[in-house]
């Protein structure tokens, strides 16, 4: 729980390890502002297809953020049960989290907002 108002501005980055029995996995990460009453507000989000996790040097200035080309030639299927490192950024944000609120990171294999 935050003791004082706290502002976060910029690009949050995600580094996580993933193991899956499937050759590919979609990963969605959300940074949420969790109010004392339990209400959650998505502040920013990011997504990555695990098989396209390879990072490269971008052809233009990219603020030092991880950059995936996402070309077919970059595809690296997951090996059953072998953990791999995923590193990607979330959309840029500027948000003031109020005192008494919490930050919550949600990792999912689907985007619940896209369900029918």
PDB file of C-alpha atoms in Angstrom:
ATOM      1  CA  UNK A   1       0.000   0.000   0.000  1.00  0.00           C
ATOM      2  CA  UNK A   2       1.373   3.397  -0.962  1.00  0.00           C
ATOM      3  CA  UNK A   3       1.962   5.790   1.942  1.00  0.00           C
ATOM      4  CA  UNK A   4       1.954   8.886  -0.298  1.00  0.00           C
ATOM      5  CA  UNK A   5       0.781   9.843  -3.773  1.00  0.00           C
ATOM      6  CA  UNK A   6       3.270   8.424  -6.279  1.00  0.00           C
ATOM      7  CA  UNK A   7       3.582   9.332  -9.958  1.00  0.00           C
ATOM      8  CA  UNK A   8       5.041   6.912 -12.505  1.00  0.00           C
ATOM      9  CA  UNK A   9       5.912   8.165 -15.983  1.00  0.00           C
ATOM     10  CA  UNK A  10       7.586   6.342 -18.862  1.00  0.00           C
ATOM     11  CA  UNK A  11       7.810   2.803 -20.182  1.00  0.00           C
ATOM     12  CA  UNK A  12       7.590  -0.018 -17.659  1.00  0.00           C
ATOM     13  CA  UNK A  13       9.518  -3.108 -18.748  1.00  0.00           C
ATOM     14  CA  UNK A  14       8.676  -6.728 -18.116  1.00  0.00           C
ATOM     15  CA  UNK A  15      11.206  -9.477 -17.576  1.00  0.00           C
ATOM     16  CA  UNK A  16       9.755 -12.862 -16.782  1.00  0.00           C
ATOM     17  CA  UNK A  17      10.570 -16.503 -17.270  1.00  0.00           C
ATOM     18  CA  UNK A  18       8.019 -18.750 -18.938  1.00  0.00           C
ATOM     19  CA  UNK A  19       7.786 -22.506 -19.398  1.00  0.00           C
ATOM     20  CA  UNK A  20       4.953 -24.109 -21.343  1.00  0.00           C
ATOM     21  CA  UNK A  21       4.137 -27.538 -22.785  1.00  0.00           C
ATOM     22  CA  UNK A  22       2.917 -25.729 -25.934  1.00  0.00           C
ATOM     23  CA  UNK A  23       5.233 -24.499 -28.732  1.00  0.00           C
ATOM     24  CA  UNK A  24       3.896 -20.962 -28.349  1.00  0.00           C
ATOM     25  CA  UNK A  25       2.128 -18.792 -25.811  1.00  0.00           C
ATOM     26  CA  UNK A  26       0.649 -15.305 -25.864  1.00  0.00           C
ATOM     27  CA  UNK A  27       1.607 -13.255 -22.802  1.00  0.00           C
ATOM     28  CA  UNK A  28      -0.356 -10.203 -21.667  1.00  0.00           C
ATOM     29  CA  UNK A  29       0.865  -8.012 -18.794  1.00  0.00           C
ATOM     30  CA  UNK A  30      -1.174  -5.275 -17.161  1.00  0.00           C
ATOM     31  CA  UNK A  31      -0.098  -2.693 -14.589  1.00  0.00           C
ATOM     32  CA  UNK A  32      -3.142  -1.787 -12.517  1.00  0.00           C
ATOM     33  CA  UNK A  33      -4.034   0.841  -9.934  1.00  0.00           C
ATOM     34  CA  UNK A  34      -5.851  -1.036  -7.167  1.00  0.00           C
ATOM     35  CA  UNK A  35      -8.040   1.246  -5.031  1.00  0.00           C
ATOM     36  CA  UNK A  36      -8.738   0.522  -1.343  1.00  0.00           C
ATOM     37  CA  UNK A  37     -12.300  -0.556  -2.279  1.00  0.00           C
ATOM     38  CA  UNK A  38     -10.876  -3.246  -4.615  1.00  0.00           C
ATOM     39  CA  UNK A  39     -11.629  -1.395  -7.856  1.00  0.00           C
ATOM     40  CA  UNK A  40      -8.860  -1.992 -10.414  1.00  0.00           C
ATOM     41  CA  UNK A  41      -7.950   0.407 -13.216  1.00  0.00           C
ATOM     42  CA  UNK A  42      -5.583  -0.670 -15.981  1.00  0.00           C
ATOM     43  CA  UNK A  43      -2.833   1.957 -16.249  1.00  0.00           C
ATOM     44  CA  UNK A  44      -0.757   0.366 -19.016  1.00  0.00           C
ATOM     45  CA  UNK A  45      -0.297  -2.940 -20.771  1.00  0.00           C
ATOM     46  CA  UNK A  46       1.971  -4.922 -23.039  1.00  0.00           C
ATOM     47  CA  UNK A  47       1.882  -8.187 -24.925  1.00  0.00           C
ATOM     48  CA  UNK A  48       4.303 -10.571 -26.544  1.00  0.00           C
ATOM     49  CA  UNK A  49       4.062 -13.826 -28.474  1.00  0.00           C
ATOM     50  CA  UNK A  50       6.632 -16.030 -26.725  1.00  0.00           C
ATOM     51  CA  UNK A  51       7.982 -17.527 -29.953  1.00  0.00           C
ATOM     52  CA  UNK A  52       8.842 -14.000 -31.153  1.00  0.00           C
ATOM     53  CA  UNK A  53      10.777 -13.079 -27.991  1.00  0.00           C
ATOM     54  CA  UNK A  54      14.171 -12.508 -29.659  1.00  0.00           C
ATOM     55  CA  UNK A  55      15.330  -8.940 -29.148  1.00  0.00           C
ATOM     56  CA  UNK A  56      17.294  -7.035 -31.759  1.00  0.00           C
ATOM     57  CA  UNK A  57      18.922  -3.656 -32.254  1.00  0.00           C
ATOM     58  CA  UNK A  58      16.236  -1.353 -33.662  1.00  0.00           C
ATOM     59  CA  UNK A  59      16.945   0.566 -36.890  1.00  0.00           C
ATOM     60  CA  UNK A  60      15.964   3.842 -35.192  1.00  0.00           C
ATOM     61  CA  UNK A  61      16.261   5.380 -31.702  1.00  0.00           C
ATOM     62  CA  UNK A  62      14.077   3.344 -29.330  1.00  0.00           C
ATOM     63  CA  UNK A  63      14.902   4.734 -25.872  1.00  0.00           C
ATOM     64  CA  UNK A  64      16.960   1.676 -24.947  1.00  0.00           C
ATOM     65  CA  UNK A  65      13.811  -0.447 -24.756  1.00  0.00           C
ATOM     66  CA  UNK A  66      13.678  -4.102 -25.808  1.00  0.00           C
ATOM     67  CA  UNK A  67      12.700  -4.401 -29.473  1.00  0.00           C
ATOM     68  CA  UNK A  68      11.332  -7.477 -31.245  1.00  0.00           C
ATOM     69  CA  UNK A  69      11.276  -7.533 -35.059  1.00  0.00           C
ATOM     70  CA  UNK A  70       8.616 -10.269 -35.042  1.00  0.00           C
ATOM     71  CA  UNK A  71       9.738 -11.694 -38.364  1.00  0.00           C
ATOM     72  CA  UNK A  72       9.063 -15.310 -39.277  1.00  0.00           C
ATOM     73  CA  UNK A  73      12.828 -15.886 -39.291  1.00  0.00           C
ATOM     74  CA  UNK A  74      12.937 -14.804 -35.616  1.00  0.00           C
ATOM     75  CA  UNK A  75      10.470 -17.474 -34.498  1.00  0.00           C
ATOM     76  CA  UNK A  76      11.789 -19.642 -31.663  1.00  0.00           C
ATOM     77  CA  UNK A  77       9.200 -22.260 -30.599  1.00  0.00           C
ATOM     78  CA  UNK A  78       9.089 -23.119 -26.918  1.00  0.00           C
ATOM     79  CA  UNK A  79      10.522 -26.492 -25.914  1.00  0.00           C
ATOM     80  CA  UNK A  80       8.225 -28.502 -23.618  1.00  0.00           C
ATOM     81  CA  UNK A  81       8.909 -27.447 -20.025  1.00  0.00           C
ATOM     82  CA  UNK A  82      12.034 -25.387 -20.802  1.00  0.00           C
ATOM     83  CA  UNK A  83      11.931 -21.912 -19.230  1.00  0.00           C
ATOM     84  CA  UNK A  84      12.778 -18.970 -21.487  1.00  0.00           C
ATOM     85  CA  UNK A  85      13.254 -15.286 -20.681  1.00  0.00           C
ATOM     86  CA  UNK A  86      10.764 -12.769 -22.060  1.00  0.00           C
ATOM     87  CA  UNK A  87      11.714  -9.078 -22.043  1.00  0.00           C
ATOM     88  CA  UNK A  88       9.354  -6.441 -23.417  1.00  0.00           C
ATOM     89  CA  UNK A  89       7.991  -3.009 -22.605  1.00  0.00           C
ATOM     90  CA  UNK A  90       4.524  -1.806 -21.736  1.00  0.00           C
ATOM     91  CA  UNK A  91       2.822   1.137 -23.430  1.00  0.00           C
ATOM     92  CA  UNK A  92       4.085   4.528 -22.213  1.00  0.00           C
ATOM     93  CA  UNK A  93       2.216   5.956 -19.261  1.00  0.00           C
ATOM     94  CA  UNK A  94       1.996   8.792 -16.788  1.00  0.00           C
ATOM     95  CA  UNK A  95      -0.203   8.042 -13.797  1.00  0.00           C
ATOM     96  CA  UNK A  96      -0.525   9.226 -10.223  1.00  0.00           C
ATOM     97  CA  UNK A  97      -1.229   6.412  -7.788  1.00  0.00           C
ATOM     98  CA  UNK A  98      -2.970   7.855  -4.738  1.00  0.00           C
ATOM     99  CA  UNK A  99      -1.961   7.200  -1.140  1.00  0.00           C
ATOM    100  CA  UNK A 100      -3.709   4.052   0.100  1.00  0.00           C
ATOM    101  CA  UNK A 101      -3.743   2.472  -3.372  1.00  0.00           C
ATOM    102  CA  UNK A 102      -1.641  -0.476  -4.522  1.00  0.00           C
ATOM    103  CA  UNK A 103       0.127  -1.320  -7.769  1.00  0.00           C
ATOM    104  CA  UNK A 104      -0.814  -4.693  -9.185  1.00  0.00           C
ATOM    105  CA  UNK A 105       0.882  -6.570 -12.026  1.00  0.00           C
ATOM    106  CA  UNK A 106      -1.347  -9.087 -13.804  1.00  0.00           C
ATOM    107  CA  UNK A 107       0.117 -11.710 -16.159  1.00  0.00           C
ATOM    108  CA  UNK A 108      -2.301 -13.630 -18.372  1.00  0.00           C
ATOM    109  CA  UNK A 109      -2.384 -15.853 -21.434  1.00  0.00           C
ATOM    110  CA  UNK A 110      -5.416 -14.009 -22.838  1.00  0.00           C
ATOM    111  CA  UNK A 111      -6.787 -10.486 -22.947  1.00  0.00           C
ATOM    112  CA  UNK A 112     -10.063 -10.762 -21.022  1.00  0.00           C
ATOM    113  CA  UNK A 113     -11.308  -7.565 -22.667  1.00  0.00           C
ATOM    114  CA  UNK A 114     -11.269  -9.311 -26.073  1.00  0.00           C
ATOM    115  CA  UNK A 115     -13.567 -12.171 -25.095  1.00  0.00           C
ATOM    116  CA  UNK A 116     -16.990 -12.285 -26.817  1.00  0.00           C
TER     117      UNK A 116
END
